[in-house]
Every structure is written in structure tokens, then in C-alpha cells.
PDB file of C-alpha atoms in Angstrom:
ATOM      1  CA  MET R 122     191.866 189.743 116.086  1.00 87.00           C
ATOM      2  CA  LYS R 123     192.427 189.460 112.349  1.00 92.00           C
ATOM      3  CA  LEU R 124     193.161 185.730 112.449  1.00 94.00           C
ATOM      4  CA  GLU R 125     192.522 183.090 115.103  1.00 95.00           C
ATOM      5  CA  ALA R 126     193.520 179.442 114.796  1.00 93.00           C
ATOM      6  CA  GLU R 127     192.258 177.094 117.475  1.00 93.00           C
ATOM      7  CA  ASN R 128     193.200 173.452 118.174  1.00 93.00           C
ATOM      8  CA  LEU R 129     194.551 172.737 114.687  1.00 93.00           C
ATOM      9  CA  THR R 130     195.362 169.023 114.482  1.00 93.00           C
ATOM     10  CA  PHE R 131     196.592 167.135 111.440  1.00 92.00           C
ATOM     11  CA  SER R 132     198.095 163.738 110.597  1.00 91.00           C
ATOM     12  CA  TYR R 133     199.675 162.236 107.487  1.00 85.00           C
ATOM     13  CA  GLY R 134     198.412 158.685 107.686  1.00 83.00           C
ATOM     14  CA  ALA R 135     199.291 157.326 111.122  1.00 84.00           C
ATOM     15  CA  LYS R 136     201.852 160.073 111.807  1.00 88.00           C
ATOM     16  CA  LYS R 137     200.513 163.062 113.735  1.00 89.00           C
ATOM     17  CA  ILE R 138     202.109 166.287 112.507  1.00 91.00           C
ATOM     18  CA  LEU R 139     200.245 169.010 114.422  1.00 92.00           C
ATOM     19  CA  ASP R 140     198.707 168.619 117.843  1.00 89.00           C
ATOM     20  CA  ASN R 141     196.164 171.223 118.987  1.00 90.00           C
ATOM     21  CA  ILE R 142     198.039 174.281 117.690  1.00 92.00           C
ATOM     22  CA  GLY R 143     196.436 177.634 118.410  1.00 93.00           C
ATOM     23  CA  PHE R 144     197.513 181.240 117.843  1.00 94.00           C
ATOM     24  CA  SER R 145     196.173 184.684 117.001  1.00 95.00           C
ATOM     25  CA  VAL R 146     197.452 187.377 114.643  1.00 95.00           C
ATOM     26  CA  ALA R 147     196.456 191.024 114.841  1.00 95.00           C
ATOM     27  CA  GLU R 148     195.587 193.268 111.904  1.00 93.00           C
ATOM     28  CA  GLY R 149     198.826 194.348 110.203  1.00 92.00           C
ATOM     29  CA  GLU R 150     201.043 192.092 112.321  1.00 94.00           C
ATOM     30  CA  PHE R 151     203.977 190.127 110.897  1.00 94.00           C
ATOM     31  CA  VAL R 152     204.308 186.714 112.571  1.00 96.00           C
ATOM     32  CA  SER R 153     206.921 184.042 111.787  1.00 96.00           C
ATOM     33  CA  LEU R 154     206.629 180.309 112.359  1.00 95.00           C
ATOM     34  CA  LEU R 155     210.035 178.908 113.280  1.00 94.00           C
ATOM     35  CA  GLY R 156     210.944 175.328 114.105  1.00 89.00           C
ATOM     36  CA  PRO R 157     212.937 172.262 113.061  1.00 85.00           C
ATOM     37  CA  SER R 158     212.415 170.536 109.727  1.00 84.00           C
ATOM     38  CA  GLY R 159     209.333 168.352 109.771  1.00 82.00           C
ATOM     39  CA  SER R 160     207.626 170.301 112.554  1.00 84.00           C
ATOM     40  CA  GLY R 161     204.632 171.144 110.364  1.00 88.00           C
ATOM     41  CA  LYS R 162     205.210 174.832 109.707  1.00 90.00           C
ATOM     42  CA  SER R 163     204.162 174.631 106.057  1.00 91.00           C
ATOM     43  CA  THR R 164     201.294 172.345 107.024  1.00 92.00           C
ATOM     44  CA  VAL R 165     199.895 175.168 109.166  1.00 93.00           C
ATOM     45  CA  LEU R 166     199.760 177.429 106.105  1.00 92.00           C
ATOM     46  CA  LYS R 167     198.085 174.732 104.014  1.00 90.00           C
ATOM     47  CA  LEU R 168     195.446 174.245 106.695  1.00 91.00           C
ATOM     48  CA  LEU R 169     194.784 177.982 106.724  1.00 91.00           C
ATOM     49  CA  THR R 170     194.304 178.103 102.955  1.00 86.00           C
ATOM     50  CA  GLY R 171     192.083 175.021 102.978  1.00 84.00           C
ATOM     51  CA  VAL R 172     194.432 173.027 100.726  1.00 84.00           C
ATOM     52  CA  LEU R 173     194.571 170.478 103.564  1.00 87.00           C
ATOM     53  CA  LYS R 174     191.731 169.520 105.876  1.00 87.00           C
ATOM     54  CA  GLY R 175     192.543 169.120 109.554  1.00 84.00           C
ATOM     55  CA  GLU R 176     191.185 166.463 111.855  1.00 87.00           C
ATOM     56  CA  LYS R 177     189.837 169.175 114.089  1.00 89.00           C
ATOM     57  CA  GLY R 178     190.244 172.847 114.854  1.00 90.00           C
ATOM     58  CA  LYS R 179     188.748 176.186 113.892  1.00 92.00           C
ATOM     59  CA  ILE R 180     190.011 179.091 111.804  1.00 92.00           C
ATOM     60  CA  ARG R 181     188.423 182.522 112.174  1.00 92.00           C
ATOM     61  CA  ILE R 182     189.049 185.754 110.273  1.00 92.00           C
ATOM     62  CA  ASP R 183     187.619 188.917 111.787  1.00 92.00           C
ATOM     63  CA  GLY R 184     185.706 186.711 114.219  1.00 91.00           C
ATOM     64  CA  ARG R 185     183.956 184.614 111.543  1.00 91.00           C
ATOM     65  CA  GLU R 186     184.790 180.953 111.105  1.00 89.00           C
ATOM     66  CA  ILE R 187     185.902 179.801 107.664  1.00 85.00           C
ATOM     67  CA  ARG R 188     185.569 176.171 106.609  1.00 77.00           C
ATOM     68  CA  ASP R 189     186.489 176.032 102.912  1.00 73.00           C
ATOM     69  CA  PRO R 190     189.346 177.415 100.779  1.00 66.00           C
ATOM     70  CA  SER R 191     189.135 181.167 101.179  1.00 70.00           C
ATOM     71  CA  GLY R 192     190.126 184.145  99.089  1.00 77.00           C
ATOM     72  CA  ARG R 193     191.041 185.865 102.340  1.00 85.00           C
ATOM     73  CA  PHE R 194     194.507 184.258 102.105  1.00 89.00           C
ATOM     74  CA  ALA R 195     197.191 184.719  99.435  1.00 88.00           C
ATOM     75  CA  TYR R 196     199.885 182.043  99.419  1.00 89.00           C
ATOM     76  CA  MET R 197     203.472 182.446  98.166  1.00 89.00           C
ATOM     77  CA  PRO R 198     205.650 179.297  98.033  1.00 84.00           C
ATOM     78  CA  GLN R 199     209.436 178.989  98.050  1.00 82.00           C
ATOM     79  CA  ASN R 200     209.715 178.711  94.251  1.00 85.00           C
ATOM     80  CA  ASP R 201     208.455 181.662  92.229  1.00 88.00           C
ATOM     81  CA  LEU R 202     206.292 179.454  89.920  1.00 90.00           C
ATOM     82  CA  LEU R 203     206.272 182.077  87.182  1.00 93.00           C
ATOM     83  CA  PHE R 204     205.098 180.826  83.796  1.00 94.00           C
ATOM     84  CA  PRO R 205     208.157 180.961  81.503  1.00 95.00           C
ATOM     85  CA  TRP R 206     206.065 181.720  78.386  1.00 96.00           C
ATOM     86  CA  LYS R 207     204.354 184.747  79.956  1.00 95.00           C
ATOM     87  CA  THR R 208     205.834 188.206  80.412  1.00 95.00           C
ATOM     88  CA  ILE R 209     206.413 189.525  83.921  1.00 95.00           C
ATOM     89  CA  LEU R 210     203.346 191.763  83.664  1.00 95.00           C
ATOM     90  CA  ASP R 211     201.178 188.847  82.550  1.00 94.00           C
ATOM     91  CA  ASN R 212     202.575 186.682  85.353  1.00 94.00           C
ATOM     92  CA  VAL R 213     201.858 189.195  88.104  1.00 93.00           C
ATOM     93  CA  CYS R 214     198.337 189.812  86.727  1.00 93.00           C
ATOM     94  CA  LEU R 215     197.374 186.142  86.665  1.00 89.00           C
ATOM     95  CA  TYR R 216     194.716 186.653  89.375  1.00 82.00           C
ATOM     96  CA  GLY R 217     193.042 189.317  87.257  1.00 83.00           C
ATOM     97  CA  GLN R 218     193.066 187.083  84.206  1.00 82.00           C
ATOM     98  CA  ILE R 219     191.414 184.249  86.131  1.00 79.00           C
ATOM     99  CA  HIS R 220     188.760 186.498  87.675  1.00 77.00           C
ATOM    100  CA  GLY R 221     187.949 188.628  84.642  1.00 73.00           C
ATOM    101  CA  SER R 222     189.590 191.859  85.816  1.00 82.00           C
ATOM    102  CA  LEU R 223     192.776 191.730  83.763  1.00 86.00           C
ATOM    103  CA  GLU R 224     192.845 195.294  82.450  1.00 89.00           C
ATOM    104  CA  ALA R 225     192.158 196.796  85.871  1.00 89.00           C
ATOM    105  CA  MET R 226     194.885 194.652  87.414  1.00 90.00           C
ATOM    106  CA  ARG R 227     197.356 195.560  84.663  1.00 92.00           C
ATOM    107  CA  LYS R 228     196.827 199.211  85.518  1.00 91.00           C
ATOM    108  CA  GLU R 229     197.250 198.543  89.226  1.00 89.00           C
ATOM    109  CA  ALA R 230     200.348 196.409  88.654  1.00 91.00           C
ATOM    110  CA  ARG R 231     202.052 199.101  86.571  1.00 92.00           C
ATOM    111  CA  GLY R 232     201.663 201.464  89.509  1.00 89.00           C
ATOM    112  CA  TYR R 233     203.643 199.062  91.721  1.00 87.00           C
ATOM    113  CA  LEU R 234     206.425 198.046  89.306  1.00 91.00           C
ATOM    114  CA  SER R 235     208.848 200.706  90.510  1.00 88.00           C
ATOM    115  CA  GLU R 236     208.164 199.967  94.188  1.00 85.00           C
ATOM    116  CA  PHE R 237     208.902 196.295  93.535  1.00 88.00           C
ATOM    117  CA  GLY R 238     212.070 197.003  91.565  1.00 88.00           C
ATOM    118  CA  LEU R 239     210.559 195.794  88.290  1.00 92.00           C
ATOM    119  CA  ALA R 240     210.112 199.025  86.320  1.00 93.00           C
ATOM    120  CA  GLY R 241     211.252 198.488  82.750  1.00 93.00           C
ATOM    121  CA  TYR R 242     211.020 194.708  83.033  1.00 94.00           C
ATOM    122  CA  GLU R 243     207.283 194.267  82.591  1.00 93.00           C
ATOM    123  CA  ASP R 244     207.688 192.956  79.029  1.00 95.00           C
ATOM    124  CA  CYS R 245     210.588 190.644  79.882  1.00 95.00           C
ATOM    125  CA  TYR R 246     210.253 186.909  80.484  1.00 96.00           C
ATOM    126  CA  PRO R 247     211.240 185.157  83.738  1.00 95.00           C
ATOM    127  CA  SER R 248     214.397 183.677  82.187  1.00 95.00           C
ATOM    128  CA  GLN R 249     215.675 187.222  81.640  1.00 95.00           C
ATOM    129  CA  LEU R 250     215.469 188.156  85.332  1.00 94.00           C
ATOM    130  CA  SER R 251     217.647 187.365  88.330  1.00 91.00           C
ATOM    131  CA  GLY R 252     216.392 185.100  91.104  1.00 89.00           C
ATOM    132  CA  GLY R 253     215.689 188.068  93.364  1.00 89.00           C
ATOM    133  CA  MET R 254     213.733 189.883  90.682  1.00 92.00           C
ATOM    134  CA  ARG R 255     211.649 186.787  89.986  1.00 92.00           C
ATOM    135  CA  GLN R 256     210.829 186.540  93.691  1.00 89.00           C
ATOM    136  CA  ARG R 257     209.786 190.191  93.739  1.00 90.00           C
ATOM    137  CA  ALA R 258     207.519 189.478  90.776  1.00 93.00           C
ATOM    138  CA  ALA R 259     206.045 186.507  92.643  1.00 91.00           C
ATOM    139  CA  PHE R 260     205.507 188.699  95.690  1.00 87.00           C
ATOM    140  CA  LEU R 261     203.747 191.344  93.604  1.00 89.00           C
ATOM    141  CA  ARG R 262     201.512 188.642  92.117  1.00 91.00           C
ATOM    142  CA  THR R 263     200.652 187.544  95.675  1.00 88.00           C
ATOM    143  CA  ALA R 264     199.997 191.095  96.880  1.00 84.00           C
ATOM    144  CA  LEU R 265     197.727 191.862  93.917  1.00 86.00           C
ATOM    145  CA  CYS R 266     195.369 189.093  95.031  1.00 83.00           C
ATOM    146  CA  GLN R 267     194.081 191.677  97.525  1.00 76.00           C
ATOM    147  CA  ALA R 268     193.714 189.043 100.203  1.00 83.00           C
ATOM    148  CA  ASP R 269     193.598 190.062 103.852  1.00 86.00           C
ATOM    149  CA  ILE R 270     196.467 187.824 104.906  1.00 91.00           C
ATOM    150  CA  LEU R 271     199.680 186.940 103.074  1.00 91.00           C
ATOM    151  CA  LEU R 272     201.126 183.473 103.733  1.00 93.00           C
ATOM    152  CA  LEU R 273     204.824 183.291 102.829  1.00 93.00           C
ATOM    153  CA  ASP R 274     206.282 179.771 102.777  1.00 92.00           C
ATOM    154  CA  GLU R 275     210.074 180.214 102.864  1.00 90.00           C
ATOM    155  CA  PRO R 276     209.892 182.695  99.972  1.00 87.00           C
ATOM    156  CA  PHE R 277     213.655 183.349  99.953  1.00 86.00           C
ATOM    157  CA  GLY R 278     214.842 179.842 100.810  1.00 83.00           C
ATOM    158  CA  ALA R 279     215.999 179.021  97.258  1.00 80.00           C
ATOM    159  CA  LEU R 280     218.136 182.162  96.910  1.00 85.00           C
ATOM    160  CA  ASP R 281     221.849 182.526  97.595  1.00 87.00           C
ATOM    161  CA  VAL R 282     222.794 184.132 100.899  1.00 88.00           C
ATOM    162  CA  ILE R 283     223.580 187.588  99.457  1.00 88.00           C
ATOM    163  CA  THR R 284     220.393 187.790  97.390  1.00 87.00           C
ATOM    164  CA  ARG R 285     218.385 186.468 100.337  1.00 87.00           C
ATOM    165  CA  GLY R 286     219.736 189.268 102.532  1.00 89.00           C
ATOM    166  CA  GLU R 287     218.847 191.835  99.877  1.00 89.00           C
ATOM    167  CA  MET R 288     215.330 190.427  99.647  1.00 88.00           C
ATOM    168  CA  GLN R 289     214.932 190.560 103.425  1.00 90.00           C
ATOM    169  CA  ASP R 290     215.965 194.230 103.402  1.00 89.00           C
ATOM    170  CA  TRP R 291     213.503 194.861 100.565  1.00 88.00           C
ATOM    171  CA  LEU R 292     210.633 193.129 102.367  1.00 88.00           C
ATOM    172  CA  LEU R 293     211.380 195.032 105.590  1.00 87.00           C
ATOM    173  CA  HIS R 294     211.178 198.304 103.659  1.00 83.00           C
ATOM    174  CA  LEU R 295     208.036 197.218 101.819  1.00 81.00           C
ATOM    175  CA  ARG R 296     206.113 196.156 104.917  1.00 77.00           C
ATOM    176  CA  ARG R 297     206.687 199.583 106.445  1.00 72.00           C
ATOM    177  CA  LYS R 298     204.866 201.148 103.515  1.00 71.00           C
ATOM    178  CA  PHE R 299     202.158 198.529 102.916  1.00 70.00           C
ATOM    179  CA  GLU R 300     200.650 197.378 106.173  1.00 76.00           C
ATOM    180  CA  ARG R 301     199.561 193.829 105.478  1.00 81.00           C
ATOM    181  CA  THR R 302     198.946 190.948 107.847  1.00 92.00           C
ATOM    182  CA  VAL R 303     201.691 188.404 107.148  1.00 93.00           C
ATOM    183  CA  ILE R 304     202.545 184.887 108.347  1.00 95.00           C
ATOM    184  CA  LEU R 305     206.041 183.755 107.347  1.00 95.00           C
ATOM    185  CA  VAL R 306     207.363 180.193 107.509  1.00 94.00           C
ATOM    186  CA  THR R 307     211.146 180.096 107.722  1.00 92.00           C
ATOM    187  CA  HIS R 308     214.082 178.003 108.952  1.00 88.00           C
ATOM    188  CA  ASP R 309     216.225 181.133 109.247  1.00 91.00           C
ATOM    189  CA  MET R 310     216.419 182.567 112.780  1.00 92.00           C
ATOM    190  CA  ASP R 311     217.918 185.853 111.578  1.00 94.00           C
ATOM    191  CA  GLU R 312     215.165 186.251 108.980  1.00 94.00           C
ATOM    192  CA  ALA R 313     212.508 185.718 111.638  1.00 94.00           C
ATOM    193  CA  ILE R 314     214.157 188.162 114.058  1.00 95.00           C
ATOM    194  CA  TYR R 315     214.708 190.784 111.372  1.00 94.00           C
ATOM    195  CA  LEU R 316     211.210 190.812 109.893  1.00 94.00           C
ATOM    196  CA  SER R 317     208.794 189.764 112.628  1.00 94.00           C
ATOM    197  CA  ASP R 318     206.683 191.402 115.276  1.00 94.00           C
ATOM    198  CA  ARG R 319     206.361 187.983 116.920  1.00 96.00           C
ATOM    199  CA  ILE R 320     207.950 184.578 116.465  1.00 96.00           C
ATOM    200  CA  LEU R 321     206.019 181.383 117.218  1.00 95.00           C
ATOM    201  CA  ILE R 322     208.369 178.485 117.917  1.00 94.00           C
ATOM    202  CA  LEU R 323     207.200 174.976 117.088  1.00 91.00           C
ATOM    203  CA  ASN R 324     208.715 171.792 118.493  1.00 86.00           C
ATOM    204  CA  GLN R 325     209.290 168.574 116.577  1.00 84.00           C
ATOM    205  CA  SER R 326     206.145 166.750 115.421  1.00 78.00           C
ATOM    206  CA  PRO R 327     203.624 166.146 116.699  1.00 84.00           C
ATOM    207  CA  ALA R 328     204.137 169.877 116.922  1.00 81.00           C
ATOM    208  CA  GLY R 329     202.764 172.434 119.292  1.00 85.00           C
ATOM    209  CA  ILE R 330     203.797 176.008 119.956  1.00 91.00           C
ATOM    210  CA  VAL R 331     206.412 175.924 122.710  1.00 90.00           C
ATOM    211  CA  ASP R 332     207.182 179.638 122.900  1.00 91.00           C
ATOM    212  CA  GLU R 333     206.140 183.054 121.616  1.00 93.00           C
ATOM    213  CA  ILE R 334     208.770 185.755 121.365  1.00 93.00           C
ATOM    214  CA  LEU R 335     208.000 189.425 120.898  1.00 93.00           C
ATOM    215  CA  ILE R 336     210.443 191.403 118.745  1.00 92.00           C
ATOM    216  CA  ASP R 337     209.988 194.995 119.837  1.00 87.00           C
ATOM    217  CA  ALA R 338     212.500 197.289 118.128  1.00 85.00           C
ATOM    218  CA  GLU R 339     211.951 200.857 116.971  1.00 81.00           C
ATOM    219  CA  VAL R 340     214.862 200.701 114.517  1.00 85.00           C
ATOM    220  CA  ARG R 341     215.844 197.602 112.554  1.00 89.00           C
ATOM    221  CA  ASP R 342     218.915 197.369 110.393  1.00 89.00           C
ATOM    222  CA  ARG R 343     221.739 194.898 109.883  1.00 92.00           C
ATOM    223  CA  GLU R 344     223.780 196.289 112.765  1.00 92.00           C
ATOM    224  CA  TRP R 345     220.818 195.822 115.087  1.00 93.00           C
ATOM    225  CA  LEU R 346     220.327 192.285 113.784  1.00 92.00           C
ATOM    226  CA  TYR R 347     223.987 191.339 114.284  1.00 91.00           C
ATOM    227  CA  SER R 348     223.765 192.448 117.915  1.00 92.00           C
ATOM    228  CA  GLN R 349     220.979 189.990 118.776  1.00 91.00           C
ATOM    229  CA  GLY R 350     223.257 187.164 119.929  1.00 92.00           C
ATOM    230  CA  GLN R 351     221.444 186.522 123.199  1.00 92.00           C
ATOM    231  CA  LEU R 352     218.093 186.352 121.434  1.00 92.00           C
ATOM    232  CA  ARG R 353     219.510 183.898 118.882  1.00 91.00           C
ATOM    233  CA  ARG R 354     220.754 181.653 121.682  1.00 92.00           C
ATOM    234  CA  LYS R 355     217.349 181.650 123.359  1.00 91.00           C
ATOM    235  CA  ILE R 356     215.527 180.882 120.130  1.00 91.00           C
ATOM    236  CA  TYR R 357     217.983 178.143 119.205  1.00 89.00           C
ATOM    237  CA  GLY R 358     217.593 176.587 122.638  1.00 90.00           C
ATOM    238  CA  ARG R 359     213.829 176.531 122.349  1.00 88.00           C
ATOM    239  CA  ILE R 360     213.971 175.019 118.843  1.00 86.00           C
ATOM    240  CA  MET R 361     216.304 172.324 120.163  1.00 83.00           C
ATOM    241  CA  GLY R 362     213.886 171.629 123.014  1.00 76.00           C
ATOM    242  CA  ARG R 363     216.002 172.873 125.905  1.00 70.00           C
ATOM    243  CA  ALA R 364     213.672 173.829 128.712  1.00 60.00           C
ATOM    244  CA  ASP R 365     216.358 175.969 130.356  1.00 59.00           C
ATOM    245  CA  ALA R 366     216.494 178.267 127.312  1.00 58.00           C
ATOM    246  CA  GLY R 367     213.600 180.207 128.755  1.00 51.00           C
ATOM    247  CA  SER R 368     211.554 182.800 126.952  1.00 45.00           C
ATOM    248  CA  ALA R 369     213.031 185.913 125.433  1.00 43.00           C
ATOM    249  CA  GLN R 370     210.459 187.919 127.382  1.00 43.00           C
ATOM    250  CA  SER R 371     207.762 187.507 129.981  1.00 35.00           C
ATOM    251  CA  ARG R 372     205.092 185.233 128.532  1.00 40.00           C
ATOM    252  CA  GLN R 373     201.693 186.538 127.536  1.00 41.00           C
ATOM    253  CA  GLY R 374     198.849 184.918 125.720  1.00 43.00           C
ATOM    254  CA  PRO R 375     198.924 185.275 121.931  1.00 43.00           C
ATOM    255  CA  GLU R 376     196.028 187.709 121.829  1.00 45.00           C
ATOM    256  CA  GLU R 377     197.566 189.945 124.518  1.00 46.00           C
ATOM    257  CA  GLU R 378     200.955 189.950 122.765  1.00 46.00           C
ATOM    258  CA  ALA R 379     199.447 190.693 119.369  1.00 47.00           C
ATOM    259  CA  HIS R 380     197.355 193.500 120.835  1.00 46.00           C
ATOM    260  CA  GLY R 381     200.426 194.937 122.566  1.00 50.00           C
ATOM    261  CA  VAL R 382     202.445 194.967 119.345  1.00 48.00           C
ATOM    262  CA  MET R 383     199.786 196.817 117.397  1.00 49.00           C
ATOM    263  CA  GLN R 384     199.098 199.261 120.239  1.00 48.00           C
ATOM    264  CA  ARG R 385     202.773 200.236 120.309  1.00 49.00           C
ATOM    265  CA  LYS R 386     202.719 200.692 116.534  1.00 47.00           C
ATOM    266  CA  ARG R 387     199.732 203.012 116.775  1.00 44.00           C
ATOM    267  CA  ASN R 388     201.401 205.014 119.558  1.00 46.00           C
ATOM    268  CA  GLU R 389     204.524 205.488 117.437  1.00 47.00           C
ATOM    269  CA  ARG R 390     202.624 207.011 114.527  1.00 43.00           C
TER     270      ARG R 390
END
């Protein structure tokens, strides 16, 4: 397994937010965390990065436990957080500037500008770009960190519905070309269905994982997404805590499901 989280528990003061959460993510898998507001989805990401310290629990990458903030994760928040006084190229190369590899990262970034829809805008400033373009720049900055695992915390949540849909299409295309291990936090059921290999559903805090849903589709497009009414109903029922909603598939353990997803991917190549 690429990532294993075991018994993650966290409280804000006297209020318990997460209660013994555990899950696994395979190499190259895209997993979404979906649940009601306040269920601790973003807290999970902050525990993984080491920004927050849990009361208990273990985090392992490639079988080795990590205890402190790790460069193995790259975190992208909802807001793009681009520096307004820096050009787009300087913004996306911030990691290289901090770590003394600016020129090498500039060269690498220029090779990705077209793929990220930013060719010709490298010398522009954030105020000159649309919201979607700024988010693509923020995503490129995250990807250039060269971390093993990308943590996306509602990266399209601040965008209008049309731009958000365009960004989802763009990310779906991008992940087919660049196989990265990704954990996405979202409130959007359609976004989770559209992008994910698996969806982990959290209940209200103190949160645990109440269901794991495998999204196994050879072809994904908007028509396919719009036809997933039954799956939406099941997911919505589980988020709302209805026991009769059932699982969208036969249940397996997280490691077995993750392994199954990646095995099917390898067989399709």
C-alpha cells in the first residue's frame, strides 16, 4: 500500500472530531473523502501532513511510519493562495525557490505550461487570470513539489458551477496522463463520482468511515456521470446516516478494494 492510516483520532478541545479512522490508498489511486460539513474531512488531510497532531493513530507511507511533517505529501487548499506580486511562473516555482532549485524547476515548469493550459501566461500576474486558470497554476505548483501523494482540499469549491465543471474535466484528463496518488476532500457527490476510484464516506463527528464505494468505469464522461442516479441516492443516504441506503457494492476491506482497483487498471493497459 502507498498510504495507510490507522486509528486516527483527533479532538478540538472537548469536542471529538475523528474517532479511530483508518483507510488505505494504493499507488496511483484517486480516493475522495465525502461527508457532511463538520465531519472532519479536512482534518484528516491536516493530520496526514503533520499540520495537526492526533491523539493517537499511525500513518505509514510505503510501509514506513511517519511522525513529523513530511515532504511526501503536497497539499492544495480551496483558495489558490498565489502571491499577487509574483508572476505565474514564479508562483508555480515557489518550492524550487525555497529549496534552492529554482532554475531547474523553472525549466520543468515551462515544460508543463501547455498541459496545464497556461502557455503564454507565465509572465502574467494572478489578477490577470481567470479563477480556473489560477487554480490550474495552484495545481501545477502542488504537482511540482514532487511529493508522492497529492492532498486536494476542495480545490474547486470557490469556483462557479461552469468553471468547476471545466476544472473537473481537466483534472480527469490530467490524471489519466500523470498517474499520481491523490486524496480529494469534497462536498460534491458528482465530483467524487466523476473523479474517484473509491469514495470513503464519513458520518457526522465524531466521524468514522461508514462506507467505501468503488467507482469502476472504463469510460467516464458527462453522459456517464448524469446516468448515475442510483449511485447518487445511495451515497446521499449514507451521508445522511440512513442505514437502509446500503452499499453501492459488496463490501471489502480498504486494502482489498484498493488492490482490486489498481489490478484492473494494470489489466486494462
